[in-house]
Short mmCIF file of C-alpha atoms in Angstrom, two decimals:
data_model
loop_
_atom_site.label_atom_id
_atom_site.label_comp_id
_atom_site.label_asym_id
_atom_site.label_seq_id
_atom_site.Cartn_x
_atom_site.Cartn_y
_atom_site.Cartn_z
CA MET A 1 8.57 -14.72 -39.37
CA SER A 2 10.82 -16.58 -36.98
CA ILE A 3 9.69 -17.49 -33.46
CA THR A 4 11.90 -14.76 -32.06
CA THR A 5 10.44 -12.17 -34.40
CA ASN A 6 6.88 -13.28 -33.57
CA PHE A 7 7.58 -12.95 -29.88
CA LEU A 8 8.94 -9.44 -30.21
CA VAL A 9 5.93 -8.34 -32.31
CA LEU A 10 3.59 -9.73 -29.61
CA ALA A 11 5.51 -7.72 -26.96
CA LEU A 12 5.26 -4.62 -29.03
CA ALA A 13 1.56 -5.06 -29.48
CA ALA A 14 1.05 -5.58 -25.77
CA GLY A 15 2.88 -2.38 -24.99
CA LEU A 16 0.93 -0.43 -27.60
CA VAL A 17 -2.42 -1.66 -26.22
CA LEU A 18 -1.52 -0.91 -22.63
CA VAL A 19 -0.30 2.64 -23.45
CA ALA A 20 -3.31 3.34 -25.72
CA PHE A 21 -5.79 2.02 -23.13
CA PRO A 22 -4.37 2.81 -19.67
CA SER A 23 -7.73 2.12 -18.02
CA LEU A 24 -7.00 -1.60 -18.55
CA CYS A 25 -5.02 -1.26 -15.31
CA ARG A 26 -7.43 -0.44 -12.50
CA GLY A 27 -6.99 0.03 -8.84
CA GLY A 28 -9.37 -0.87 -6.02
CA GLY A 29 -12.11 1.63 -6.75
CA ASP A 30 -15.77 0.89 -7.40
CA ASP A 31 -16.58 -0.71 -10.71
CA ASP A 32 -19.49 1.61 -11.47
CA ASP A 33 -18.79 4.69 -13.60
CA GLU A 34 -21.24 6.72 -11.62
CA CYS A 35 -21.38 6.77 -7.83
CA GLN A 36 -24.86 7.24 -6.47
CA PRO A 37 -25.67 8.44 -2.90
CA VAL A 38 -26.79 5.73 -0.54
CA GLY A 39 -28.48 7.88 2.09
CA THR A 40 -28.85 11.22 3.75
CA LEU A 41 -27.30 12.49 6.94
CA TRP A 42 -29.06 15.24 8.88
CA ALA A 43 -26.92 17.51 11.00
CA PRO A 44 -28.18 18.21 14.57
CA THR A 45 -30.66 21.05 14.71
CA GLN A 46 -28.83 22.44 17.70
CA ASN A 47 -25.23 22.79 16.79
CA ASN A 48 -22.86 24.02 19.56
CA HIS A 49 -19.95 24.08 17.14
CA SER A 50 -19.53 26.87 14.67
CA CYS A 51 -16.60 26.90 12.26
CA GLU A 52 -16.09 27.64 8.59
CA GLU A 53 -16.25 23.89 7.64
CA CYS A 54 -18.61 22.60 10.37
CA CYS A 55 -21.97 21.07 9.56
CA GLU A 56 -24.79 23.60 9.34
CA ALA A 57 -27.48 23.00 11.90
CA GLY A 58 -30.41 21.00 10.49
CA HIS A 59 -28.96 20.65 7.06
CA SER A 60 -28.90 17.37 5.08
CA TYR A 61 -25.83 15.83 3.48
CA LYS A 62 -25.59 13.01 0.93
CA THR A 63 -23.58 9.90 1.90
CA TYR A 64 -21.69 7.58 -0.45
CA ARG A 65 -20.15 4.08 -0.21
CA CYS A 66 -18.36 4.19 -3.55
CA SER A 67 -15.94 6.36 -5.50
CA PRO A 68 -15.19 6.57 -9.24
CA PRO A 69 -13.04 3.81 -10.72
CA VAL A 70 -9.23 4.19 -10.21
CA VAL A 71 -7.30 4.20 -13.49
CA VAL A 72 -3.68 4.57 -14.51
CA SER A 73 -2.61 8.02 -15.60
CA GLY A 74 -1.83 8.71 -19.22
CA PRO A 75 0.87 11.09 -20.52
CA GLY A 76 1.45 13.98 -18.24
CA GLY A 77 -1.17 12.77 -15.78
CA GLY A 78 -3.56 15.55 -16.58
CA GLY A 79 -6.79 15.32 -18.58
CA GLY A 80 -5.55 12.39 -20.69
CA GLY A 81 -5.80 9.78 -17.93
CA GLY A 82 -5.69 9.13 -14.23
CA THR A 83 -8.51 9.41 -11.81
CA LYS A 84 -10.18 12.79 -11.57
CA ALA A 85 -10.69 14.11 -8.03
CA ILE A 86 -10.99 17.28 -5.93
CA MET A 87 -8.05 17.90 -3.62
CA THR A 88 -8.93 19.49 -0.34
CA LEU A 89 -6.71 20.76 2.46
CA ASN A 90 -6.53 18.87 5.77
CA ASN A 91 -4.61 19.39 8.99
CA PHE A 92 -3.54 15.93 10.25
CA THR A 93 -2.00 17.23 13.50
CA GLU A 94 -3.56 16.74 16.94
CA GLY A 95 -6.26 19.36 17.34
CA GLY A 96 -6.41 19.99 13.64
CA ASP A 97 -9.52 19.92 11.47
CA GLY A 98 -8.94 16.24 10.70
CA GLY A 99 -10.58 15.22 13.92
CA GLY A 100 -9.10 12.10 15.58
CA PRO A 101 -5.89 10.32 14.69
CA SER A 102 -5.46 8.76 11.25
CA GLU A 103 -7.35 5.50 10.64
CA CYS A 104 -4.46 3.59 9.12
CA ASP A 105 -1.93 3.92 11.98
CA GLY A 106 -3.79 5.59 14.80
CA GLU A 107 -1.34 8.49 14.83
CA PHE A 108 -1.37 12.18 14.10
CA HIS A 109 0.86 13.52 11.30
CA ARG A 110 2.81 16.75 10.83
CA ASN A 111 1.79 19.23 8.13
CA SER A 112 5.30 18.78 6.71
CA GLU A 113 4.53 15.14 5.85
CA ARG A 114 3.12 14.31 2.43
CA VAL A 115 0.04 12.41 3.49
CA VAL A 116 -3.52 12.14 2.26
CA ALA A 117 -6.95 10.83 3.26
CA LEU A 118 -9.13 9.23 0.52
CA SER A 119 -12.91 9.15 0.18
CA THR A 120 -14.52 5.96 1.56
CA GLY A 121 -14.71 4.19 -1.83
CA TRP A 122 -11.07 4.80 -2.66
CA TYR A 123 -9.97 4.09 0.94
CA ALA A 124 -11.41 0.55 0.25
CA GLY A 125 -11.71 -0.49 3.89
CA GLY A 126 -8.07 0.29 4.59
CA LYS A 127 -6.60 -1.64 1.64
CA ARG A 128 -4.69 1.43 0.46
CA CYS A 129 -3.33 2.16 3.95
CA GLY A 130 0.37 2.85 3.84
CA ASN A 131 0.42 2.77 -0.02
CA SER A 132 1.66 5.66 -2.09
CA VAL A 133 -0.46 7.52 -4.63
CA ARG A 134 0.77 9.93 -7.29
CA ILE A 135 -1.05 13.24 -7.61
CA TRP A 136 -0.87 15.53 -10.67
CA ALA A 137 -1.79 19.23 -10.88
CA LYS A 138 -0.50 22.29 -12.75
CA GLY A 139 1.95 20.20 -14.75
CA ARG A 140 3.60 18.80 -11.59
CA SER A 141 3.26 15.60 -9.63
CA VAL A 142 4.03 14.33 -6.12
CA LEU A 143 3.92 11.04 -4.20
CA ALA A 144 1.91 10.98 -0.98
CA GLU A 145 1.16 8.22 1.50
CA VAL A 146 -2.39 7.17 2.36
CA VAL A 147 -2.89 7.41 6.11
CA ASP A 148 -6.61 8.08 6.65
CA GLU A 149 -10.16 7.87 5.34
CA CYS A 150 -12.16 10.87 4.32
CA ASP A 151 -15.48 9.42 5.55
CA SER A 152 -18.23 9.60 2.94
CA LEU A 153 -20.81 7.88 5.11
CA ARG A 154 -20.60 9.68 8.46
CA GLY A 155 -19.88 13.11 9.86
CA CYS A 156 -21.15 16.10 11.93
CA ASP A 157 -19.76 14.67 15.17
CA ARG A 158 -16.67 14.95 17.28
CA GLU A 159 -14.88 12.01 15.68
CA HIS A 160 -15.09 13.81 12.29
CA GLY A 161 -14.29 17.26 13.58
CA TYR A 162 -17.96 18.25 13.25
CA GLN A 163 -17.48 18.33 9.49
CA PRO A 164 -20.00 16.96 6.91
CA PRO A 165 -19.51 13.58 5.25
CA CYS A 166 -16.82 13.64 2.59
CA ARG A 167 -17.80 13.79 -1.05
CA TYR A 168 -17.11 10.60 -3.02
CA ASN A 169 -14.26 12.07 -5.10
CA VAL A 170 -11.91 13.76 -2.58
CA VAL A 171 -8.22 13.48 -1.88
CA ASP A 172 -7.76 15.28 1.38
CA ALA A 173 -4.10 16.33 1.41
CA SER A 174 -1.67 17.85 3.91
CA GLN A 175 -0.10 21.27 3.45
CA ALA A 176 3.14 19.60 2.28
CA VAL A 177 1.27 18.09 -0.72
CA TRP A 178 -0.09 21.45 -1.69
CA ASP A 179 3.36 23.05 -1.33
CA ALA A 180 4.96 20.31 -3.52
CA LEU A 181 2.48 21.02 -6.25
CA ARG A 182 3.07 24.80 -5.82
CA ILE A 183 -0.58 25.56 -5.30
CA ALA A 184 -0.84 28.62 -3.10
CA GLY A 185 -2.94 31.63 -2.28
CA ASP A 186 -6.62 31.61 -3.27
CA ASP A 187 -6.17 28.25 -5.11
CA VAL A 188 -5.67 26.43 -1.75
CA GLY A 189 -8.79 24.82 -0.40
CA GLU A 190 -10.32 22.86 -3.30
CA TYR A 191 -8.46 22.16 -6.55
CA PRO A 192 -9.11 19.72 -9.43
CA ILE A 193 -6.41 17.04 -9.77
CA THR A 194 -5.81 13.61 -11.22
CA TRP A 195 -4.20 10.75 -9.25
CA SER A 196 -3.36 7.06 -9.57
CA ASP A 197 -1.86 4.27 -7.46
CA ALA A 198 1.92 4.32 -7.54
CA CYS A 199 3.31 1.44 -9.65
CA SER A 200 4.73 -1.65 -7.96
CA VAL A 201 7.41 -2.20 -10.58
CA GLY A 202 9.67 0.57 -9.31
CA TYR A 203 8.74 3.35 -11.79
CA ARG A 204 7.02 6.49 -10.67
CA ASP A 205 3.76 5.52 -12.34
CA CYS A 206 2.50 2.70 -14.51
CA TYR A 207 2.50 4.78 -17.63
CA SER A 208 6.23 5.27 -17.30
CA PHE A 209 6.65 1.48 -17.10
CA PHE A 210 4.61 0.87 -20.22
CA ARG A 211 6.38 3.64 -22.08
CA ALA A 212 9.75 2.10 -21.20
CA PHE A 213 8.39 -1.32 -22.14
CA LEU A 214 7.22 -0.04 -25.49
CA GLY A 215 10.55 1.66 -26.23
CA ILE A 216 12.59 -1.48 -25.46
CA SER A 217 10.19 -3.56 -27.60
CA ILE A 218 10.52 -1.23 -30.56
CA ILE A 219 14.33 -1.24 -30.34
CA LEU A 220 14.52 -5.04 -30.19
CA PHE A 221 12.03 -5.37 -33.04
CA ILE A 222 14.08 -3.04 -35.29
CA ILE A 223 17.26 -4.96 -34.49
CA VAL A 224 15.74 -8.29 -35.38
CA PHE A 225 14.04 -6.90 -38.51
CA LEU A 226 17.28 -5.30 -39.84
CA HIS A 227 19.18 -8.52 -39.10
CA THR A 228 16.78 -10.75 -40.98
CA THR A 229 16.34 -8.35 -43.96
CA GLN A 230 20.11 -8.14 -44.33
CA ARG A 231 20.25 -11.91 -45.06
CA ASN A 232 17.76 -11.76 -47.90
CA ALA A 233 16.39 -8.29 -48.27
CA THR A 234 13.99 -8.65 -51.17
CA GLN A 235 12.66 -12.05 -50.38
CA HIS A 236 12.32 -11.41 -46.66
CA ARG A 237 10.36 -8.15 -47.07
CA THR A 238 7.86 -9.90 -49.31
CA VAL A 239 7.43 -12.77 -46.76
CA PHE A 240 7.24 -10.35 -43.88
CA ILE A 241 4.45 -8.25 -45.42
CA THR A 242 2.52 -11.34 -46.51
CA LYS A 243 2.61 -12.89 -43.02
CA MET A 244 1.33 -9.79 -41.34
CA SER A 245 -2.25 -10.98 -42.03
CA THR A 246 -5.48 -10.71 -40.15
CA ALA A 247 -4.62 -13.83 -38.20
CA SER A 248 -1.35 -12.23 -37.06
CA LEU A 249 -3.21 -9.07 -35.89
CA LEU A 250 -5.68 -11.18 -33.92
CA MET A 251 -2.79 -13.02 -32.34
CA LEU A 252 -1.26 -9.70 -31.28
CA ALA A 253 -4.52 -8.55 -29.70
CA LEU A 254 -4.85 -11.85 -27.84
CA ALA A 255 -1.32 -11.55 -26.49
CA ALA A 256 -2.01 -8.07 -25.23
CA LEU A 257 -5.20 -9.26 -23.46
CA LEU A 258 -3.33 -12.26 -21.92
CA LEU A 259 -0.63 -9.92 -20.58
CA VAL A 260 -3.14 -7.73 -18.83
CA ILE A 261 -4.99 -10.76 -17.33
CA THR A 262 -1.81 -12.57 -16.27
CA PHE A 263 -0.08 -9.58 -14.70
CA PRO A 264 -2.89 -7.57 -13.01
CA ASN A 265 -0.44 -6.29 -10.36
CA LEU A 266 1.61 -4.24 -12.91
CA CYS A 267 -0.31 -1.40 -11.35
CA GLY A 268 -0.12 -2.13 -7.68
CA SER A 269 0.71 -0.84 -4.22
CA SER A 270 3.93 -0.32 -2.35
CA ALA A 271 3.32 -3.66 -0.59
CA ALA A 272 3.42 -5.38 -3.98
CA ALA A 273 6.89 -3.84 -4.50
CA HIS A 274 8.11 -5.95 -1.59
CA GLY A 275 6.27 -9.07 -2.76
CA LEU A 276 3.67 -8.92 0.04
CA ASP A 277 0.62 -7.67 -1.77
CA GLN A 278 -0.66 -11.07 -2.78
CA CYS A 279 -0.51 -12.48 0.72
CA ARG A 280 -2.20 -9.58 2.48
CA GLY A 281 -5.07 -10.74 4.61
CA ASP A 282 -8.34 -8.94 5.42
CA PRO A 283 -8.06 -5.72 7.24
CA LEU A 284 -8.64 -6.08 11.02
CA ARG A 285 -10.70 -3.44 12.76
CA ALA A 286 -10.11 -3.06 16.50
CA PRO A 287 -13.21 -3.09 18.80
CA ARG A 288 -14.70 0.35 19.49
CA THR A 289 -14.14 -0.24 23.18
CA GLY A 290 -11.28 -2.14 24.75
CA HIS A 291 -8.12 -1.93 26.74
CA THR A 292 -5.85 1.08 26.91
CA CYS A 293 -2.13 0.63 27.18
CA GLY A 294 0.93 1.84 25.38
CA GLU A 295 0.89 -0.90 22.77
CA CYS A 296 -2.83 -1.86 22.85
CA CYS A 297 -5.03 -1.66 19.73
CA LYS A 298 -6.67 1.73 19.32
CA PRO A 299 -10.46 1.53 19.45
CA GLY A 300 -12.01 1.28 16.02
CA HIS A 301 -8.80 1.51 14.09
CA ILE A 302 -7.90 -0.67 11.04
CA TYR A 303 -4.80 -2.77 10.96
CA LYS A 304 -3.25 -4.62 8.02
CA THR A 305 -2.77 -8.35 8.19
CA TYR A 306 -0.33 -10.64 6.36
CA ARG A 307 -0.02 -14.37 5.73
CA CYS A 308 3.67 -14.18 4.55
CA SER A 309 6.94 -12.49 5.22
CA PRO A 310 9.87 -11.42 3.00
CA PRO A 311 12.10 -14.26 1.68
CA VAL A 312 14.75 -15.49 4.11
CA SER A 313 18.38 -15.17 2.97
CA GLY A 314 21.78 -14.97 4.58
CA ASP A 315 21.04 -11.48 5.68
CA THR A 316 17.30 -11.04 5.98
CA ARG A 317 16.31 -7.55 6.96
CA ALA A 318 13.90 -7.22 9.85
CA ILE A 319 12.77 -4.99 12.71
CA MET A 320 13.59 -6.34 16.17
CA THR A 321 10.98 -5.55 18.88
CA LEU A 322 11.04 -6.19 22.60
CA ASN A 323 8.84 -8.90 24.09
CA ASP A 324 8.28 -10.16 27.61
CA PHE A 325 7.83 -13.95 27.33
CA SER A 326 7.19 -14.38 31.11
CA GLU A 327 3.74 -15.12 32.55
CA GLY A 328 1.71 -11.91 32.69
CA GLY A 329 4.04 -10.22 30.25
CA ASP A 330 3.08 -8.37 27.04
CA GLY A 331 3.47 -11.55 25.05
CA GLY A 332 0.00 -12.70 26.04
CA GLY A 333 -0.39 -16.46 26.41
CA PRO A 334 2.39 -19.07 26.62
CA SER A 335 4.66 -19.61 23.62
CA GLU A 336 3.21 -21.44 20.69
CA CYS A 337 6.13 -23.84 20.20
CA ASP A 338 6.17 -25.47 23.62
CA GLY A 339 3.11 -24.09 25.50
CA LYS A 340 5.46 -22.59 28.14
CA TYR A 341 6.42 -19.18 29.42
CA HIS A 342 10.10 -18.14 29.30
CA ASN A 343 12.39 -16.05 31.48
CA ASN A 344 13.60 -12.71 30.14
CA THR A 345 17.13 -14.09 30.70
CA GLU A 346 16.65 -16.67 27.92
CA LEU A 347 17.77 -15.94 24.37
CA VAL A 348 14.39 -16.53 22.74
CA VAL A 349 12.40 -14.88 19.91
CA ALA A 350 8.98 -14.91 18.19
CA LEU A 351 8.86 -14.50 14.39
CA SER A 352 6.20 -12.99 12.17
CA THR A 353 3.62 -15.49 10.86
CA GLY A 354 5.36 -15.99 7.46
CA TRP A 355 8.76 -16.70 9.01
CA TYR A 356 7.24 -18.80 11.79
CA ASP A 357 6.05 -20.96 8.99
CA LYS A 358 3.31 -22.88 10.91
CA GLY A 359 5.90 -23.91 13.53
CA GLU A 360 8.53 -25.23 11.09
CA ARG A 361 11.13 -23.06 12.85
CA CYS A 362 10.12 -24.00 16.38
CA HIS A 363 13.06 -24.68 18.67
CA LYS A 364 15.50 -23.88 15.84
CA GLN A 365 18.27 -21.33 16.27
CA ILE A 366 18.53 -18.12 14.26
CA GLN A 367 21.53 -15.77 14.05
CA ILE A 368 20.75 -12.10 14.67
CA HIS A 369 23.17 -9.33 13.62
CA ALA A 370 23.12 -5.74 14.77
CA LYS A 371 25.75 -3.06 15.63
CA GLY A 372 28.65 -5.28 14.49
CA ARG A 373 27.59 -8.08 16.92
CA SER A 374 25.64 -11.27 16.58
CA VAL A 375 23.75 -13.68 18.82
CA LEU A 376 22.03 -17.03 18.55
CA ALA A 377 18.40 -17.20 19.75
CA LYS A 378 15.86 -19.94 19.83
CA VAL A 379 12.46 -19.62 18.10
CA VAL A 380 9.69 -20.35 20.66
CA ASP A 381 6.71 -18.38 19.49
CA GLU A 382 4.80 -16.74 16.61
CA CYS A 383 4.37 -12.98 16.24
CA ASP A 384 0.87 -13.23 14.75
CA SER A 385 0.49 -11.20 11.56
CA LEU A 386 -3.14 -12.25 10.94
CA HIS A 387 -4.90 -11.77 14.30
CA GLY A 388 -4.84 -9.41 17.23
CA CYS A 389 -6.73 -6.94 19.42
CA ASP A 390 -8.03 -9.70 21.69
CA PRO A 391 -7.08 -11.30 25.04
CA LYS A 392 -5.06 -14.03 23.38
CA HIS A 393 -2.81 -11.42 21.81
CA ALA A 394 -2.71 -9.14 24.90
CA TYR A 395 -4.96 -6.67 23.03
CA GLN A 396 -2.06 -5.78 20.68
CA PRO A 397 -2.39 -5.25 16.90
CA PRO A 398 -1.39 -7.90 14.34
CA CYS A 399 2.34 -8.20 13.96
CA ARG A 400 3.99 -6.64 10.95
CA PRO A 401 5.37 -9.15 8.44
CA ASN A 402 9.03 -8.38 9.13
CA ILE A 403 9.33 -8.70 12.89
CA VAL A 404 11.77 -10.59 15.15
CA ASP A 405 10.19 -10.17 18.60
CA ALA A 406 13.05 -10.75 21.03
CA SER A 407 13.54 -11.21 24.77
CA GLN A 408 15.46 -8.74 26.90
CA ALA A 409 18.44 -11.16 26.89
CA VAL A 410 18.79 -10.82 23.14
CA TRP A 411 18.87 -7.06 23.31
CA ASP A 412 21.49 -7.24 26.11
CA ALA A 413 23.66 -9.62 24.11
CA LEU A 414 23.68 -7.18 21.18
CA HIS A 415 24.53 -4.29 23.56
CA ILE A 416 21.42 -2.35 22.49
CA THR A 417 20.25 -0.22 25.46
CA GLY A 418 18.53 3.02 26.41
CA ASP A 419 16.41 4.84 23.85
CA GLU A 420 17.36 2.40 21.15
CA VAL A 421 15.42 -0.45 22.84
CA GLY A 422 11.91 -0.92 21.42
CA GLU A 423 12.40 -1.19 17.62
CA TYR A 424 15.74 -1.66 15.94
CA PRO A 425 16.73 -2.62 12.37
CA ILE A 426 18.60 -5.97 12.21
CA THR A 427 19.51 -8.77 9.78
CA TRP A 428 19.01 -12.42 10.63
CA SER A 429 19.40 -15.85 9.06
CA ASP A 430 18.79 -19.48 10.00
CA ALA A 431 21.71 -20.87 12.00
#
């Protein structure tokens, strides 16, 4: 076979292996096939709270640190692949049975939002926060965002709505998720489902990607095969069959294995779709006690951290936020670039850690565009995407990876006023 034909055969084999064995693509679940309890939680013997789902006084509940491994769904998402789970109903609104605000963002959510909480093992310390998962049931599927943890280690207290610890295999879903799957009536409450991480390559799930990959490989393979056999049909067929030896089959298997090892993020998160998954730092948990202000870290909540930002182009998309660079302002300490405070009348900005680039953009001008206008502003500080929730960062969370934190003068120059001030979509570039 020619080099081109060999390559196409290798690609075909890789696709076949990945479709036949979807469990080669795993998410962030526990590696053990069986999840064993790690302890027992006893509910208080005197329970002043009585509700249908509240802990029963004096009863014991198993606790878990892990969940079953997360695998990619096979055809149809039901039975033939995906991660088996029990879907339960949760009310994510304030005062609902979900207890406090969601762990991922510190906010409550409407029942019309497609959001879920995952058992502790699947929640993975917040690594799935903000990511989408695909849920299958009754021949249908739906995408939902992970916003909270269904705590498998603690419960029976106010923080957890006086409910028992979550089982290790639960996807706790909003009413909107149940409605999208058309599960109603007596079926609502607990229902067997399968789920998987949404695929980072832009398809609805990883199986769809592999199926498309396999289809393209087959088409290309047939084209090359027909082309070569047309040149010398009888001789080429003989050579083709002879060369498909044991060595060739071993080469195909090796190529498939190399593809899986080389591209582990084929099954990834929504962050990977934006190129930020590989530079995500460790989740940061805010102190249980601290300062309370409009933008302060919420006690005990988990925040994502990032070492990088999206690539910079002629029109880099970003979110512009408002910062007070003066002494005593919400910017915390003096600016990183010059160790000074700045007046709100100066056209100055702080950039997310990736764009700040360890100070490489210090004192340089950037051009900001919004509402048909543009303005030049000087970079004087970093909007830290790796650290936060401490005095140095004015007790604020880590910065998102796509932030241009601008002084009041920048907002005024762009004529952005009133309710629009706070967060606003912009584009920017190096001047």
